[in-house]
mmCIF file of C-alpha atoms and ligand atoms in Angstrom:
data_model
loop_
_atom_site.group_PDB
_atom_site.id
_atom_site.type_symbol
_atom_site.label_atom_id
_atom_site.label_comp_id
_atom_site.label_asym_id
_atom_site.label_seq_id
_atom_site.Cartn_x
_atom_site.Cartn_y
_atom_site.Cartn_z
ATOM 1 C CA UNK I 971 76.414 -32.844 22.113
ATOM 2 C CA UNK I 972 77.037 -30.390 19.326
ATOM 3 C CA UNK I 973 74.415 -27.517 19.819
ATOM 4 C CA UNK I 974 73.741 -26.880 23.129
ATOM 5 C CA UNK I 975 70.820 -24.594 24.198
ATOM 6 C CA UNK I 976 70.772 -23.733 28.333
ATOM 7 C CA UNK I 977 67.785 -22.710 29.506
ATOM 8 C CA UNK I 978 68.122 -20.522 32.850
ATOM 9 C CA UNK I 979 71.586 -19.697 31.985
ATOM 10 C CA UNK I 980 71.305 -16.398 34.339
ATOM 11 C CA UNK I 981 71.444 -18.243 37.623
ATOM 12 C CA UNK I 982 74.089 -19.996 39.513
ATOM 13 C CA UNK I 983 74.491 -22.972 37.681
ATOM 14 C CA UNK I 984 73.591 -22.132 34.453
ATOM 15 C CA UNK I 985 76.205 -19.054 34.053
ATOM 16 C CA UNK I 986 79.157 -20.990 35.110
ATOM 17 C CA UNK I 987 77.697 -24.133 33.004
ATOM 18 C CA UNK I 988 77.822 -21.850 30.038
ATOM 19 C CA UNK I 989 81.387 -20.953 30.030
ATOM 20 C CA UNK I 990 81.807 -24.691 30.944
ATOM 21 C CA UNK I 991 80.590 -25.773 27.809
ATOM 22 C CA UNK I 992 81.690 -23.290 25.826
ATOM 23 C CA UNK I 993 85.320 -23.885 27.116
ATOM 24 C CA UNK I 994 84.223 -27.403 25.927
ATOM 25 C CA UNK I 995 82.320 -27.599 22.893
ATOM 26 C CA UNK I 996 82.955 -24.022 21.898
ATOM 27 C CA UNK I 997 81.272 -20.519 22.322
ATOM 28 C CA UNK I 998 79.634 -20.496 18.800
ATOM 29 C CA UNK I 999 77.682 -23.828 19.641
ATOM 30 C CA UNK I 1000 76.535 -23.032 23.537
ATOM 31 C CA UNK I 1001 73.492 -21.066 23.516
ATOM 32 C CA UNK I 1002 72.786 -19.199 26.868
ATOM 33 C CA UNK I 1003 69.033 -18.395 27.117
ATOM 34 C CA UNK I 1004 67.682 -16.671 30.391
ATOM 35 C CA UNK I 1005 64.210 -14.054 31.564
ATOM 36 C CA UNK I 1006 66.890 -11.569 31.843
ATOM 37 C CA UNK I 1007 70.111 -9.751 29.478
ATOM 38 C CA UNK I 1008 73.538 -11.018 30.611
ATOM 39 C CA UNK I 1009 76.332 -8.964 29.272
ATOM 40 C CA UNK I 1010 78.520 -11.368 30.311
ATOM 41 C CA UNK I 1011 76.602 -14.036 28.628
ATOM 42 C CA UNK I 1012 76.573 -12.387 25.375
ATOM 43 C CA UNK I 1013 80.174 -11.136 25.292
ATOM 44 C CA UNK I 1014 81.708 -14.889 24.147
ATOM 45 C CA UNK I 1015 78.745 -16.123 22.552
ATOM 46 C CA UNK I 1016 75.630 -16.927 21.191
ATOM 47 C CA UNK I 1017 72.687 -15.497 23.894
ATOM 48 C CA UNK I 1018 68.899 -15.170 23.169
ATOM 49 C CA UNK I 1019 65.955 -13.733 25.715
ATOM 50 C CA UNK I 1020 63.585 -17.109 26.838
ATOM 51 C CA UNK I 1021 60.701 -16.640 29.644
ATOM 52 C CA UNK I 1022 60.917 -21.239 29.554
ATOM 53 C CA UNK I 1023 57.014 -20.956 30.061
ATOM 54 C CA UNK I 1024 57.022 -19.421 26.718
ATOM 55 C CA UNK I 1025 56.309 -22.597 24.345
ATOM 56 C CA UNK I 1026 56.790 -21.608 21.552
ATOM 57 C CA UNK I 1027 59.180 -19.332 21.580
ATOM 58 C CA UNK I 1028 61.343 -22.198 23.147
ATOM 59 C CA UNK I 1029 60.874 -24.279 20.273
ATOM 60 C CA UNK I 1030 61.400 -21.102 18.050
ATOM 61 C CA UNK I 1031 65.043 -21.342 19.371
ATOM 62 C CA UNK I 1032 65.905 -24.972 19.226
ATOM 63 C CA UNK I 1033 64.811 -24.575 15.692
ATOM 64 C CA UNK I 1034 67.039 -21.541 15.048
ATOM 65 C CA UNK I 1035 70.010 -23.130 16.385
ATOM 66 C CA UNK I 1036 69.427 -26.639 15.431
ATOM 67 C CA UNK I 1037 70.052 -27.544 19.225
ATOM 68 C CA UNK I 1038 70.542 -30.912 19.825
ATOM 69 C CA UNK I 1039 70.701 -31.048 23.650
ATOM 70 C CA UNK I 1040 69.101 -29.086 26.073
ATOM 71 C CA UNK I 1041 69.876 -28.325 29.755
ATOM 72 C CA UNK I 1042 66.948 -27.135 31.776
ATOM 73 C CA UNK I 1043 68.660 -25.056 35.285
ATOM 74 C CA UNK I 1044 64.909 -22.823 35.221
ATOM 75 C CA UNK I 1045 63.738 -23.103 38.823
ATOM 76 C CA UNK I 1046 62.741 -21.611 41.619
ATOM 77 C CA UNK I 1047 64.900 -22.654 45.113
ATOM 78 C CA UNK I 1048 63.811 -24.348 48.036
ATOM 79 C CA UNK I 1049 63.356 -21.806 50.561
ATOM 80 C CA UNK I 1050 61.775 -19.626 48.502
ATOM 81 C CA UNK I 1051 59.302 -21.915 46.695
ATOM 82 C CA UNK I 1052 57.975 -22.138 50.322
ATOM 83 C CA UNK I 1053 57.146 -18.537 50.513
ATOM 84 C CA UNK I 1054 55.268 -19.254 47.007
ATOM 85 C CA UNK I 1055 54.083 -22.260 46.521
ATOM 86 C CA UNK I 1056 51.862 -22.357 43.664
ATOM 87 C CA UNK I 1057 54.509 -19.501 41.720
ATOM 88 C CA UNK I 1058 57.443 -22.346 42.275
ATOM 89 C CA UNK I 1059 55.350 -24.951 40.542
ATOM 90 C CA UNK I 1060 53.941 -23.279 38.069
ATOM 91 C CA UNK I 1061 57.783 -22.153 37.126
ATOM 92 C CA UNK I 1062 59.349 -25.469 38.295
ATOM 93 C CA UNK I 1063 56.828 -27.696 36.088
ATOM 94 C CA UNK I 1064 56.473 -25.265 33.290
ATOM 95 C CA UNK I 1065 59.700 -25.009 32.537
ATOM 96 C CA UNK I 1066 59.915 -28.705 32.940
ATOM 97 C CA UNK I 1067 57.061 -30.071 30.753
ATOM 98 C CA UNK I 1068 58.180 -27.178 27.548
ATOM 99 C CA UNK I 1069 61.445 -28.859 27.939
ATOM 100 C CA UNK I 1070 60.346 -32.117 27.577
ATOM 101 C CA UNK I 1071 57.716 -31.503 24.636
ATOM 102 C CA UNK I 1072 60.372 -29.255 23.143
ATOM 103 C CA UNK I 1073 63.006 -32.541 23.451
ATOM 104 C CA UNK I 1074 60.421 -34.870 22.313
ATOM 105 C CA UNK I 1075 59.354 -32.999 19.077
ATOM 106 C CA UNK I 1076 63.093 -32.044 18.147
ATOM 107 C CA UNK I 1077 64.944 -35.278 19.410
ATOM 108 C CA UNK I 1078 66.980 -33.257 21.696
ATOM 109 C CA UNK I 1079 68.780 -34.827 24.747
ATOM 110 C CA UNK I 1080 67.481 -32.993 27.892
ATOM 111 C CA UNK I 1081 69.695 -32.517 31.689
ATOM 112 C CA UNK I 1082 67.124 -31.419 34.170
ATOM 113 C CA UNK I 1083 68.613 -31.502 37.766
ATOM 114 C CA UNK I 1084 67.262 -33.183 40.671
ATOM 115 C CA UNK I 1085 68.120 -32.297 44.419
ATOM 116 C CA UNK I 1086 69.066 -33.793 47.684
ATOM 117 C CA UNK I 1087 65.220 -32.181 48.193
ATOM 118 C CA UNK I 1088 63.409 -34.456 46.510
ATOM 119 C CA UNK I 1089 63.735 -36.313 49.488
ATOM 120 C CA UNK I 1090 61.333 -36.867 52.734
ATOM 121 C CA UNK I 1091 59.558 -38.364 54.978
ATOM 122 C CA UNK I 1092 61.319 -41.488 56.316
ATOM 123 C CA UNK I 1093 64.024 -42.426 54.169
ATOM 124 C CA UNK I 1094 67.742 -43.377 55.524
ATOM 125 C CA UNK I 1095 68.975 -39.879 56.467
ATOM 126 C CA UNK I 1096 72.448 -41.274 56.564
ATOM 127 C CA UNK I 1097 74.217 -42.949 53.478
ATOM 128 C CA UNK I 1098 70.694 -42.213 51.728
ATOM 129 C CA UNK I 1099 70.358 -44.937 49.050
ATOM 130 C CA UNK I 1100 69.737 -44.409 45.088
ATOM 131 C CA UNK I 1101 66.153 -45.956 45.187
ATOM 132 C CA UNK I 1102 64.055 -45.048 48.616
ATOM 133 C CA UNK I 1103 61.316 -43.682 49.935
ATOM 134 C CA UNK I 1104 60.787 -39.732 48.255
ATOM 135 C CA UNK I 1105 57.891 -38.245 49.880
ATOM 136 C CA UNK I 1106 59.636 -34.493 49.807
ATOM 137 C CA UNK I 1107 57.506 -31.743 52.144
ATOM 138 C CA UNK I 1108 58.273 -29.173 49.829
ATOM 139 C CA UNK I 1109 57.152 -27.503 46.729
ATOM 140 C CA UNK I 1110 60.281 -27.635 45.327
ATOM 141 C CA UNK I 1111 60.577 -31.443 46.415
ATOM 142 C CA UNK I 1112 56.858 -32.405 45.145
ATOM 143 C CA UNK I 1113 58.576 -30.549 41.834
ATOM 144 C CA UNK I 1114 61.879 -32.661 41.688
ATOM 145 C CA UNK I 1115 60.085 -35.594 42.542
ATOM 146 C CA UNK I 1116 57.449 -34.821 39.493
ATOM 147 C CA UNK I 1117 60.591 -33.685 37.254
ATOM 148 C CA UNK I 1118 62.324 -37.543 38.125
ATOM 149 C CA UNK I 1119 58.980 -39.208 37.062
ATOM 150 C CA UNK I 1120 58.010 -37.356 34.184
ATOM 151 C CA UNK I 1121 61.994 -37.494 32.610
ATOM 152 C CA UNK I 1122 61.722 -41.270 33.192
ATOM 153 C CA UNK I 1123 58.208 -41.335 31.708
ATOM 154 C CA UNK I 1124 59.696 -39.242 28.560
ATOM 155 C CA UNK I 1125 62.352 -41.720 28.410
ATOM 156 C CA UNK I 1126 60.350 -45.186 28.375
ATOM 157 C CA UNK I 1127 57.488 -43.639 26.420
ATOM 158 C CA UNK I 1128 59.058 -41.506 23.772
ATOM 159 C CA UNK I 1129 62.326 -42.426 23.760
ATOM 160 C CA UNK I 1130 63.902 -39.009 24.580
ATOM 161 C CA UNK I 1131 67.282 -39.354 26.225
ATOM 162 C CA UNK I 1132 66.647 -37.576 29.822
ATOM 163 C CA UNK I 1133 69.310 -37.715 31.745
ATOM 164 C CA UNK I 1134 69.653 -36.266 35.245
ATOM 165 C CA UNK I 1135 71.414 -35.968 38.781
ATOM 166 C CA UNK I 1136 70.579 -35.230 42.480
ATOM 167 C CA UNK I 1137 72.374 -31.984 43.082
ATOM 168 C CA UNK I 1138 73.738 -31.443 46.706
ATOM 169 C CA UNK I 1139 73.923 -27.603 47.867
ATOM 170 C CA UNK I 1140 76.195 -26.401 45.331
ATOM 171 C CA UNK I 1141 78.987 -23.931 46.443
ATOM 172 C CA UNK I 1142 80.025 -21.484 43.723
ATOM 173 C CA UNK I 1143 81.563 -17.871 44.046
ATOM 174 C CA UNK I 1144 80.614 -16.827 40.508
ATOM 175 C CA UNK I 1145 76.745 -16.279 40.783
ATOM 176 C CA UNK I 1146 74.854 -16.714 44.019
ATOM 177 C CA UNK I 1147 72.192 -18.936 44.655
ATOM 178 C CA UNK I 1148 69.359 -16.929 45.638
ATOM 179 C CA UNK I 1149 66.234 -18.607 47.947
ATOM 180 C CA UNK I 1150 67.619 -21.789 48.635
ATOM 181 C CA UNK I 1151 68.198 -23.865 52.209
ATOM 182 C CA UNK I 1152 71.788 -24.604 51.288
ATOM 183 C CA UNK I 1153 72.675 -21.079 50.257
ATOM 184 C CA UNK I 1154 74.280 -20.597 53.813
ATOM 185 C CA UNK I 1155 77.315 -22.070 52.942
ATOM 186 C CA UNK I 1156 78.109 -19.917 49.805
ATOM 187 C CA UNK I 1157 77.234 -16.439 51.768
ATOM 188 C CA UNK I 1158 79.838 -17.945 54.509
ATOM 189 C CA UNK I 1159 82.476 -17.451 52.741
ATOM 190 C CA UNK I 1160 81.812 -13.921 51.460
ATOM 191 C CA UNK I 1161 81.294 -13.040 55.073
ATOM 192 C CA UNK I 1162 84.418 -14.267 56.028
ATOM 193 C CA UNK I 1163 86.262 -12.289 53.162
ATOM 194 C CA UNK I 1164 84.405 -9.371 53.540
ATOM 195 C CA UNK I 1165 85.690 -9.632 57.822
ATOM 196 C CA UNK I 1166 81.721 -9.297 58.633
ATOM 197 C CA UNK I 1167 80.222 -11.615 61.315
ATOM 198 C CA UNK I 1168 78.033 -14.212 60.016
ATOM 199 C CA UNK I 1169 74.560 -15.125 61.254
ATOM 200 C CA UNK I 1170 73.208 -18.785 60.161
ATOM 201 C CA UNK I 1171 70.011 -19.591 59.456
ATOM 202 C CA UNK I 1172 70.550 -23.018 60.000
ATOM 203 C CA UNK I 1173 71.239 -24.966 63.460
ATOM 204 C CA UNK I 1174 74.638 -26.201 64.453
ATOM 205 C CA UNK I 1175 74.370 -29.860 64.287
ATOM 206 C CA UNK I 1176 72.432 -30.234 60.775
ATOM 207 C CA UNK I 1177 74.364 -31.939 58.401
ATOM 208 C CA UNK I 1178 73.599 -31.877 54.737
ATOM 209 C CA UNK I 1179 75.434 -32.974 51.077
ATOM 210 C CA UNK I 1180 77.221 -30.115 49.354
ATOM 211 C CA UNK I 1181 79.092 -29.842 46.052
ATOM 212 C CA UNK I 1182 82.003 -27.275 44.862
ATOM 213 C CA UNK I 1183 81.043 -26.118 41.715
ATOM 214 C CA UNK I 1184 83.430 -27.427 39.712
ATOM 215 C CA UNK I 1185 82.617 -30.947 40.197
ATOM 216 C CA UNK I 1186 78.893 -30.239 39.817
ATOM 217 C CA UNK I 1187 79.679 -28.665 36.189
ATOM 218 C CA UNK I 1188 82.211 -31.943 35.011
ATOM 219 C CA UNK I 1189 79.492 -34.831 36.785
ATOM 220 C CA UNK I 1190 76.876 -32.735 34.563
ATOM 221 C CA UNK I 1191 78.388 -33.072 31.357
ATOM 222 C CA UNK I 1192 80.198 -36.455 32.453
ATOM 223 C CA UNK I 1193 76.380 -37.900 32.534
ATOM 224 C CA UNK I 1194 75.731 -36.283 29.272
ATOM 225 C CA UNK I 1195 78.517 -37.935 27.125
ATOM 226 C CA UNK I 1196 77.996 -41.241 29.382
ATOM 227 C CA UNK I 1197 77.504 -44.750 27.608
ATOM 228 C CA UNK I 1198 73.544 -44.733 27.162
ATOM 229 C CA UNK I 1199 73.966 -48.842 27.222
ATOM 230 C CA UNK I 1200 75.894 -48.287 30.677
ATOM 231 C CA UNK I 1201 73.041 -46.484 32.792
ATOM 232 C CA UNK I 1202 70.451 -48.436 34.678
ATOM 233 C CA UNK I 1203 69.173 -45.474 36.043
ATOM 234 C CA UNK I 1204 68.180 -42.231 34.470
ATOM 235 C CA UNK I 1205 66.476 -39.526 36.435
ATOM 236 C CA UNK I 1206 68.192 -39.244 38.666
ATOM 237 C CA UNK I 1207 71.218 -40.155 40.000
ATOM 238 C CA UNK I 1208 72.765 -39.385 43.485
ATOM 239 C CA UNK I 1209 76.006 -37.845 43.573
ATOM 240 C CA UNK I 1210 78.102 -36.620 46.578
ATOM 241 C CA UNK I 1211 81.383 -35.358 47.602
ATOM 242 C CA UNK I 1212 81.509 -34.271 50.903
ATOM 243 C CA UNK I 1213 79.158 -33.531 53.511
ATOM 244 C CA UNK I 1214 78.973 -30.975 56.598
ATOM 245 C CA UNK I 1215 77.494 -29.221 59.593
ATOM 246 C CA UNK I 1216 77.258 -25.356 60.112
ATOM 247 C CA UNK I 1217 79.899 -26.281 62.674
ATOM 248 C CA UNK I 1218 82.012 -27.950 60.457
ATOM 249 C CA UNK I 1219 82.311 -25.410 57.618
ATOM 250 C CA UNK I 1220 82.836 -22.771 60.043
ATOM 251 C CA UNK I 1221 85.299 -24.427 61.687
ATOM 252 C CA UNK I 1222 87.263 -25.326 58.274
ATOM 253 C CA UNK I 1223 87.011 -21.576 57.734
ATOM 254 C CA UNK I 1224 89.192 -20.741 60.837
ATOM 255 C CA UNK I 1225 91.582 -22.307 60.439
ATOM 256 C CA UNK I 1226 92.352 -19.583 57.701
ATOM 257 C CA UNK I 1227 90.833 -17.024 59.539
ATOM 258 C CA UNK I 1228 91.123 -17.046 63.207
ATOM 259 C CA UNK I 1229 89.448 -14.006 64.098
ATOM 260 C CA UNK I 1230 86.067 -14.592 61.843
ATOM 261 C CA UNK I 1231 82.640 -15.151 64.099
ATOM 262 C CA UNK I 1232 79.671 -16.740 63.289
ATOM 263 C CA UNK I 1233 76.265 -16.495 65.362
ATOM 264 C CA UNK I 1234 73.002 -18.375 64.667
ATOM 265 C CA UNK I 1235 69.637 -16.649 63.899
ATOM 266 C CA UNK I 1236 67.882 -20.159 62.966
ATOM 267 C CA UNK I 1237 65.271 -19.527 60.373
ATOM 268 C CA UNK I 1238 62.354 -22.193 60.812
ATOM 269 C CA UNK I 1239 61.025 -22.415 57.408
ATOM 270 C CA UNK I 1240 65.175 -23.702 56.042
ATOM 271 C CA UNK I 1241 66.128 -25.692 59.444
ATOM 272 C CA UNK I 1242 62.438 -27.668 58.818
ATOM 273 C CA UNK I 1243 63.694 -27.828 55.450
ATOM 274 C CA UNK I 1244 67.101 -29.056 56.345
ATOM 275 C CA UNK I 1245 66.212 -31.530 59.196
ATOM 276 C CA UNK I 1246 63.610 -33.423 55.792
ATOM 277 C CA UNK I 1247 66.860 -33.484 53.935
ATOM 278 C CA UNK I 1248 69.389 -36.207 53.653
ATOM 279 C CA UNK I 1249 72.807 -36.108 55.959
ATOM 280 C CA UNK I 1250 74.954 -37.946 53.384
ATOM 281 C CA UNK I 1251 73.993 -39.258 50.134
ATOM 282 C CA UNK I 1252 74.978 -42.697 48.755
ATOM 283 C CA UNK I 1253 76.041 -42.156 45.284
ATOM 284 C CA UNK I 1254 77.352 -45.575 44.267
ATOM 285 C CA UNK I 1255 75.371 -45.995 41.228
ATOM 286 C CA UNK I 1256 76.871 -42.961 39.378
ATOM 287 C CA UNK I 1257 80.249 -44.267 40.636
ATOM 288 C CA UNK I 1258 79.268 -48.105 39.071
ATOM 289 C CA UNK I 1259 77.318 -47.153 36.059
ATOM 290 C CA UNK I 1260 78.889 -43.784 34.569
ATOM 291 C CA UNK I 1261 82.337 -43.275 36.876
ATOM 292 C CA UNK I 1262 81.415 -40.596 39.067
ATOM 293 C CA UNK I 1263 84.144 -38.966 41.209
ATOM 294 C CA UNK I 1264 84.378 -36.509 43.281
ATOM 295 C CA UNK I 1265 87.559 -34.064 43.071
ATOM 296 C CA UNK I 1266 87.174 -31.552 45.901
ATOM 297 C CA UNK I 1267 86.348 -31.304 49.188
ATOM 298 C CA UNK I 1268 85.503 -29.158 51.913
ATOM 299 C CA UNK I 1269 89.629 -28.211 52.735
ATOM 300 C CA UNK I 1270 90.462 -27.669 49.146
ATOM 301 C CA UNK I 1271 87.175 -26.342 48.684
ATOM 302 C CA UNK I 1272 87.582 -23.689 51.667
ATOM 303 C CA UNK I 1273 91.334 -22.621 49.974
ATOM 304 C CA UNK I 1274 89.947 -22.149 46.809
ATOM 305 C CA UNK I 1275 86.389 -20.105 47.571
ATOM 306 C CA UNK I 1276 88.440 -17.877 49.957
ATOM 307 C CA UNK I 1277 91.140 -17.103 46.992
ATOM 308 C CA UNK I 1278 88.287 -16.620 44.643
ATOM 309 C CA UNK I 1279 85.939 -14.433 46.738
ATOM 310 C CA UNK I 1280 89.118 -11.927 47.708
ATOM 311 C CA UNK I 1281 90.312 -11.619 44.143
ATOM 312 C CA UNK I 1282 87.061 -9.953 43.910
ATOM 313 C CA UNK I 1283 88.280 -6.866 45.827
ATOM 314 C CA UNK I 1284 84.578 -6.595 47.411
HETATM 315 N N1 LIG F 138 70.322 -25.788 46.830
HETATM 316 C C1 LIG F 138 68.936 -26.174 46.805
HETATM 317 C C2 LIG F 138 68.167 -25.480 47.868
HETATM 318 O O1 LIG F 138 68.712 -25.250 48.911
HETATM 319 C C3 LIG F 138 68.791 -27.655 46.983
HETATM 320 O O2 LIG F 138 68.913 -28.302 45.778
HETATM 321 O O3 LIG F 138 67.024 -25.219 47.690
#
């Protein structure tokens, strides 16, 4: 990867991504594109205004820069893809299918994540295995699922190098998530900081994979630089590092903070959501065929998100 362009760079991922890469490959060759202006985006490097269902002014930009490899983070979340259905697909797979025709015409490599919700129906909810049964209940599933199929198709057809991963939750304190079924266990921790009680939307007992973001960011690029000869599978690979309970998290979190309280207010729409989703994924593959490794998890998570979140001052 020498000239990266990142489409969605606004959101949770993609902003922390950006200075990722940049740290990596440097700010001059990292472009962050997004709907909206980030100052912060701009200030260390190259940033460009991109509505991804805008064609050509996608490939207007890849041409520009002379971009090379692409990583597609446009997306609506799971929750709120629920509220609006046909909006979430025609983001999800528009942003999507430009990537791919943009990749394919400029023989760019192209990241587009999957999810731990592109699963459903009955599958192995525990130790959930690379290749099972996917029949997702979701909009934003039915779009992963699509995204998996039409990467590999792009891949076997054309030749494009699509590479991707099943993201678990992923816990950041940069950007929030906004919309999605995992989001509960990023606004945890700001509650806890900020002393407020927190009410979860999600029942006690439901486990489901998370991610700290910095492991999410190195198993991203990680699959990028990997071996091409080396991966069996493509789109997409499971990856996990630790896996928990509202219980659990909120028990990890007082231990630090005795007096914090959390109630439950259990939102149907994300505990239907949760209860479709795996408990624990099984990411041996991506530990066999590119070295995938996990570095944090949920204790050294929990020390770090707290110190983050009240060097914030909120
Ligand atoms: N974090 C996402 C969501 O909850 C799952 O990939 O929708």
């Amino acid at each position: 990867m020498k000239k990266i362009l990142i489409v969605g760079a606004g959101g949770q991922i993609g902003s922390e991504l950006a200075t990722y890469l940049r740290g990596i490959y440097g700010n001059g060759n990292v472009v962050a594109a997004d709907l909206r202006p980030s100052e912060r985006l701009a200030a260390d490097g190259p940033f460009e205004i991109l509505d991804a269902l805008d064609a050509e002014r996608y490939a207007e930009l890849v041409r520009k820069y002379g971009i090379d490899s692409i990583f597609n983070l446009a997306a609506l979340l799971s929750a709120k893809g629920e509220a609006n259905p046909t909006l979430a697909w025609k983001i999800n797979i528009g942003a999507l299918t430009n990537s791919l025709e943009v990749a394919r015409q400029y023989g760019c490599a192209l990241f587009t994540p999957s999810s731990i919700g592109a699963f459903g129906g009955d599958f192995p909810r525990d130790n959930t295995p690379q290749d099972t049964i996917m029949q997702p209940n979701t909009m934003y599933g039915v779009c992963k699922v699509t995204g998996e199929l039409l990467s590999n198709y792009y891949h076997t057809r054309f030749g494009v190098d699509t590479r991707s991963v099943r993201f678990p939750g992923i816990i950041s304190n940069v950007t929030l998530p906004g919309g999605g079924t995992t989001d509960y266990a990023v606004e945890i921790y700001y509650a806890a900081v900020k002393g407020e009680r927190f009410v979860c939307p999600v029942s006690e007992n439901v486990y489901m994979d998370m991610m700290y973001m910095p492991d999410a960011l190195r198993a991203t690029v990680e699959l990028m630089e990997a071996d091409p000869a080396k991966l069996k599978h493509r789109n997409s690979f499971n990856i996990a590092s630790m896996s928990f309970t509202p219980e659990i998290i909120y028990a990890e979190i007082r231990k630090r903070l005795p007096e914090f309280e959390m109630v439950y207010d259990v939102d149907p729409v994300k505990e239907s959501i949760a209860e479709s989703w795996p408990n624990k994924l099984d990411d041996t593959c991506a530990r066999e065929e590119w070295g995938w490794k996990p570095q944090w998890d949920l204790s050294s998570m929990t020390d770090d998100m707290l110190r983050a979140i009240r060097a914030k001052n909120l």
